[in-house]
Amino acid sequence: MAAYDVVVAGGGNAALCAAIAARSRGASVLVLECAPKAWRGGNSKYTRNIRVAHLDGDAVMPGAYSPQEFLSDLVRVTGKDLDQDLASYVVERSLDLPAWMSDQGIRWQPPLRGTLQLARTNRFFLGGGKALMNAYYRRAESLGIAVRYEAPVVELAFEGERCTGVVVAANGSSERVRAGAVVVATGGFEANIEWLREYWGDRVENYAVRGTAYNDGALLRVLLDLGAEARGNPRGHHAIAVDARSPKFEGGIVTRVDSVPFSIVVNIHGDRFADEGEDLWPMRYATWGGLIGAQPEQMAYSIFDSKVAGNFIGGAYPPLIANTVGELAQKAGLPVLRVEETVGEFNRSIVPGEYDPTRLDGCRTIDLSPPKSNWALPIDTPPYYCYPLIPGITFTYLAVAVDRAARVLRESGRPLENVYAAGEIMAGNILLRGYLAGIGMTIGTVFGVVAGEHAAGVRRG
């Protein structure tokens, strides 16, 4: 039977951070990634940046972003009932992440043009999430960390109170691997359609799973069945507006549509249903999946004109284009007269102001329901554009409880002494609703490192 000091289940950001941290403390480490090598990296391969506090600017991040402001932003989007202690811990430790990540081979770049309102708060990976994960895997290889692909962990083995290893399914059989400590970093259950259906019903059939197809929640279920305390919001999720032409799975970040705050969004009846300019886009974009999911047929359409085209990063698919609003509605299959009425009502309700896409500019509507609170400009300059939208779920907010050492907590409050959790499987301790752009990578990196360091201290019993 193979034996390691630390076995890490998962192959994304949190898993690799845990593996590297444990190996750097002298532990022998095995990473078990359920995906094939070509699809390794979990949801992390589809990211672009990480949110970090910093006291001074540098070549890639201007200005300062204090821990206090970071925590305030987090509470603003997810609510005061988050785990304040763990949230504060993540924010404080984020100060050290750029240096630690650079030491592992991560390189940085200035924000891309059109990445709205993120320049001061988020640090961008050179080459994006795929390059980030490739750098971590290179670092793991250089440190002598063993990695096995297509090796899903299906069970945790126990002798009494102590976890003694994992059971791996591979090639039609199962294999037990002995471990001194286990780090579980296998994400949420967002790719498990039947589990999603328990909370959102049949409408999940029209959702895209824009992240990895391998996060089925199997180990989350195992931990809960073992008596781990459930935390987070079972109905909470990171779900965004993606192009309706996206694939069912693995569409990635390029399927995201960022035109929403500069447009009006209508449902299949041609009616608006939410404030497109309620807040800065990094604090609101992950609510639009849920908003669209509540609409008929889970479909919506972002409509804008040539004045704002180019204010945001374009998607993987070209927008529909027309010279009149009516022609655009016809191309989208929407009721032409109602869309023309909706655009007309919107245009007539706008209060003149100083438009600025980089801040809350107060360009708004009056006497319109729902309102648009910022970036409201008349849609009156052809050509006109439209993106068809559906919900795209990235990860779920049901989690296992952990302490500051990343140990999984039982319902009694006692920790499983040598089982740790990192990344999306425990992010629900901090995220209950809404989302703050880049915070998932912050949580994953902080608790990945913490889990790896503490797991290395356990070693084989």
Coordinates of C-alpha atoms in Angstrom, one line a residue, residues 128-405:
G128 CA -4.5 34.0 -16.6
G129 CA -5.6 31.1 -14.5
K130 CA -4.3 28.4 -16.8
A131 CA -0.8 29.9 -16.6
L132 CA -1.2 30.1 -12.8
M133 CA -2.0 26.4 -12.5
N134 CA 0.7 25.4 -14.9
A135 CA 3.2 27.3 -12.7
Y136 CA 2.0 25.6 -9.6
Y137 CA 2.2 22.2 -11.2
R138 CA 5.8 23.0 -12.4
R139 CA 6.6 24.0 -8.8
A140 CA 5.1 20.8 -7.4
E141 CA 7.1 18.7 -9.8
S142 CA 10.3 20.5 -8.9
L143 CA 9.7 19.8 -5.2
G144 CA 9.1 16.1 -5.8
I145 CA 5.3 16.1 -5.2
A146 CA 3.6 13.1 -6.7
V147 CA 0.6 13.8 -8.9
R148 CA -1.9 11.3 -10.2
Y149 CA -4.6 12.2 -12.7
E150 CA -8.0 10.6 -13.2
A151 CA -7.8 9.5 -9.6
P152 CA -10.9 10.5 -7.8
V153 CA -11.0 10.0 -4.0
V154 CA -14.2 8.3 -3.1
E155 CA -13.8 7.5 0.5
L156 CA -11.8 8.5 3.6
A157 CA -10.6 5.6 5.7
F158 CA -10.7 5.8 9.5
E159 CA -9.3 3.8 12.4
G160 CA -11.3 5.1 15.4
E161 CA -11.1 8.8 15.4
R162 CA -8.1 9.1 13.1
C163 CA -8.2 9.2 9.3
T164 CA -5.7 6.7 8.0
G165 CA -5.9 7.4 4.3
V166 CA -8.1 7.6 1.3
V167 CA -9.7 5.2 -1.2
V168 CA -9.0 6.1 -4.8
A169 CA -11.1 4.8 -7.8
A170 CA -9.1 4.3 -10.9
N171 CA -9.2 2.0 -13.9
G172 CA -12.4 0.2 -12.7
S173 CA -11.0 -0.7 -9.3
S174 CA -10.3 0.9 -6.0
E175 CA -7.0 1.4 -4.2
R176 CA -6.2 2.5 -0.7
V177 CA -3.5 5.1 0.0
R178 CA -2.3 5.5 3.5
A179 CA -1.8 9.1 4.8
G180 CA -0.7 10.9 7.9
A181 CA -3.1 13.7 7.1
V182 CA -5.6 14.4 4.3
V183 CA -6.4 17.8 2.7
V184 CA -9.7 17.9 0.9
A185 CA -9.8 20.6 -1.8
T186 CA -12.4 19.2 -4.3
G187 CA -14.7 22.2 -4.7
G188 CA -18.4 22.3 -4.3
F189 CA -21.2 20.4 -6.0
E190 CA -21.9 22.7 -9.0
A191 CA -21.4 20.0 -11.6
N192 CA -23.8 17.6 -9.9
I193 CA -27.1 18.5 -11.7
E194 CA -29.2 16.3 -9.5
W195 CA -27.9 17.8 -6.3
L196 CA -28.5 21.3 -7.7
R197 CA -32.1 20.3 -8.6
E198 CA -32.7 19.7 -4.8
Y199 CA -32.5 23.5 -4.3
W200 CA -33.5 25.1 -7.6
G201 CA -35.7 22.6 -9.2
D202 CA -35.9 21.8 -12.9
R203 CA -34.7 25.2 -13.9
V204 CA -31.1 24.0 -13.4
E205 CA -31.5 22.2 -16.7
N206 CA -31.1 25.6 -18.4
Y207 CA -28.0 26.5 -16.3
A208 CA -24.5 26.3 -17.8
V209 CA -21.8 24.9 -15.5
R210 CA -19.2 27.4 -16.7
G211 CA -16.5 25.8 -14.5
T212 CA -15.0 22.4 -14.2
A213 CA -17.2 19.4 -15.0
Y214 CA -15.5 17.4 -12.2
N215 CA -16.8 19.1 -9.1
D216 CA -19.5 16.7 -8.2
G217 CA -19.5 17.2 -4.5
A218 CA -18.7 13.6 -3.7
L219 CA -16.2 14.3 -0.9
L220 CA -18.4 17.1 0.4
R221 CA -21.1 14.5 0.8
V222 CA -18.6 12.1 2.4
L223 CA -17.5 14.7 5.0
L224 CA -21.1 15.6 5.8
D225 CA -22.0 12.0 6.2
L226 CA -19.1 11.6 8.6
G227 CA -20.6 14.2 10.8
A228 CA -18.8 17.3 9.6
E229 CA -20.7 20.5 10.5
A230 CA -22.4 22.0 7.5
R231 CA -21.8 25.8 7.0
G232 CA -22.7 28.2 4.3
N233 CA -25.9 28.6 2.3
P234 CA -27.1 25.5 0.5
R235 CA -29.0 27.7 -2.0
G236 CA -26.1 30.1 -2.4
H237 CA -23.9 30.1 -5.4
H238 CA -21.5 32.0 -7.6
A239 CA -23.6 32.3 -10.7
I240 CA -23.1 34.8 -13.5
A241 CA -24.6 35.9 -16.8
V242 CA -23.0 33.8 -19.5
D243 CA -23.7 33.9 -23.2
A244 CA -26.6 31.6 -24.0
R245 CA -24.6 30.0 -26.8
S246 CA -22.1 28.6 -24.2
P247 CA -21.4 24.9 -23.7
K248 CA -23.1 23.1 -20.9
F249 CA -19.8 22.5 -19.1
E250 CA -16.3 24.1 -19.0
G251 CA -17.2 27.2 -20.9
G252 CA -14.8 29.1 -18.7
I253 CA -14.4 32.8 -18.1
V254 CA -14.6 33.8 -21.8
T255 CA -18.3 32.9 -21.8
R256 CA -19.0 35.6 -19.2
V257 CA -20.8 38.7 -20.5
D258 CA -19.8 42.0 -18.9
S259 CA -22.0 44.3 -20.8
V260 CA -24.7 44.2 -18.1
P261 CA -23.9 47.4 -16.2
F262 CA -23.8 49.4 -19.4
S263 CA -27.0 48.0 -20.9
I264 CA -30.5 47.3 -20.0
V265 CA -31.4 43.6 -19.5
V266 CA -34.8 42.3 -20.5
N267 CA -36.4 38.9 -20.2
I268 CA -38.2 36.9 -23.0
H269 CA -41.2 39.2 -22.7
G270 CA -39.1 42.3 -23.2
D271 CA -39.4 43.5 -19.6
R272 CA -36.5 44.7 -17.4
F273 CA -36.4 42.9 -14.0
A274 CA -33.3 44.3 -12.1
D275 CA -31.1 47.3 -11.5
E276 CA -28.3 46.9 -13.9
G277 CA -26.2 49.6 -12.3
E278 CA -26.9 48.9 -8.6
D279 CA -23.2 48.7 -7.6
L280 CA -19.7 48.3 -8.9
W281 CA -19.6 45.3 -11.3
P282 CA -17.1 43.3 -9.2
M283 CA -19.6 43.3 -6.4
R284 CA -22.7 42.5 -8.4
Y285 CA -21.7 40.4 -11.4
A286 CA -22.1 37.1 -9.5
T287 CA -25.7 37.8 -8.6
W288 CA -26.9 38.0 -12.2
G289 CA -26.9 34.2 -12.6
G290 CA -29.5 34.0 -9.9
L291 CA -31.5 36.9 -11.3
I292 CA -31.7 35.4 -14.8
G293 CA -32.4 32.0 -13.3
A294 CA -35.6 33.4 -11.8
Q295 CA -36.9 34.6 -15.2
P296 CA -39.1 32.7 -17.6
E297 CA -37.1 30.0 -19.4
Q298 CA -34.0 31.3 -17.5
M299 CA -33.2 33.6 -20.4
A300 CA -32.4 37.3 -20.7
Y301 CA -30.9 39.8 -23.2
S302 CA -28.4 42.5 -22.6
I303 CA -29.2 45.5 -25.0
F304 CA -26.8 48.4 -25.5
D305 CA -25.7 50.8 -28.2
S306 CA -22.5 51.9 -29.8
K307 CA -21.7 54.6 -27.2
V308 CA -20.7 52.0 -24.6
A309 CA -19.4 49.2 -26.8
G310 CA -15.8 48.8 -25.9
N311 CA -16.2 49.8 -22.3
F312 CA -15.9 46.1 -21.2
I313 CA -14.1 42.9 -22.3
G314 CA -16.0 41.2 -25.1
G315 CA -17.2 37.7 -24.8
A316 CA -16.3 34.5 -26.7
Y317 CA -19.3 35.0 -29.0
P318 CA -20.1 38.1 -31.1
P319 CA -23.2 40.1 -30.1
L320 CA -26.2 40.4 -32.3
I321 CA -26.0 43.7 -34.2
A322 CA -28.7 45.8 -35.9
N323 CA -29.4 49.4 -37.0
T324 CA -32.6 49.8 -35.1
V325 CA -33.9 48.5 -31.7
G326 CA -36.8 46.8 -33.4
E327 CA -34.5 45.0 -35.9
L328 CA -32.3 43.9 -32.9
A329 CA -35.3 42.6 -31.0
Q330 CA -36.5 40.6 -34.1
K331 CA -33.0 39.1 -34.5
A332 CA -33.1 38.0 -30.8
G333 CA -36.6 36.5 -31.1
L334 CA -38.0 39.1 -28.7
P335 CA -41.4 40.9 -28.9
V336 CA -40.5 43.9 -31.0
L337 CA -43.1 46.4 -29.8
R338 CA -42.5 45.6 -26.2
V339 CA -38.7 45.9 -26.5
E340 CA -39.1 49.3 -28.3
E341 CA -41.5 50.4 -25.5
T342 CA -39.0 49.3 -22.8
V343 CA -36.1 51.1 -24.4
G344 CA -38.2 54.2 -24.9
E345 CA -39.4 54.2 -21.2
F346 CA -35.8 53.8 -20.1
N347 CA -34.5 56.6 -22.3
R348 CA -37.2 59.0 -21.1
S349 CA -36.4 58.3 -17.4
I350 CA -32.7 59.2 -17.5
V351 CA -31.4 62.1 -15.4
P352 CA -28.5 63.8 -17.2
G353 CA -25.2 63.3 -15.4
E354 CA -21.4 62.8 -15.9
Y355 CA -20.9 59.3 -17.2
D356 CA -17.9 57.5 -15.9
P357 CA -17.6 53.7 -16.3
T358 CA -14.8 53.5 -13.7
R359 CA -16.9 54.6 -10.6
L360 CA -20.4 54.8 -9.3
D361 CA -21.3 57.8 -11.4
G362 CA -24.9 58.5 -10.3
C363 CA -26.1 58.6 -13.9
R364 CA -29.5 57.2 -13.1
T365 CA -33.2 56.9 -13.9
I366 CA -36.2 58.4 -12.1
D367 CA -39.7 57.1 -11.8
L368 CA -38.8 53.8 -13.4
S369 CA -39.2 50.4 -11.9
P370 CA -36.8 48.7 -11.5
P371 CA -34.4 51.7 -11.5
K372 CA -31.0 51.9 -13.0
S373 CA -28.8 53.6 -10.4
N374 CA -25.5 54.2 -12.3
W375 CA -24.2 54.3 -15.9
A376 CA -27.7 55.1 -17.3
L377 CA -27.2 56.5 -20.8
P378 CA -29.9 56.7 -23.5
I379 CA -29.9 53.7 -25.9
D380 CA -30.2 55.8 -29.0
T381 CA -27.0 55.5 -31.1
P382 CA -26.8 52.8 -33.7
P383 CA -25.6 50.2 -34.3
Y384 CA -27.4 48.4 -31.4
Y385 CA -26.1 45.3 -29.8
C386 CA -27.5 42.3 -27.9
Y387 CA -26.1 39.4 -26.0
P388 CA -28.4 36.5 -25.1
L389 CA -27.8 35.4 -21.5
I390 CA -28.4 32.3 -19.3
P391 CA -27.2 31.6 -15.8
G392 CA -23.7 30.2 -15.5
I393 CA -22.9 28.6 -12.2
T394 CA -19.3 28.5 -11.0
F395 CA -19.4 27.1 -7.5
T396 CA -21.8 26.5 -4.6
Y397 CA -21.8 27.9 -1.1
L398 CA -22.6 24.8 0.9
A399 CA -19.5 24.0 3.0
V400 CA -18.0 22.1 5.8
A401 CA -17.0 24.1 8.9
V402 CA -13.3 24.6 9.5
D403 CA -11.2 26.4 12.1
R404 CA -8.2 28.7 11.6
A405 CA -6.0 25.7 11.1

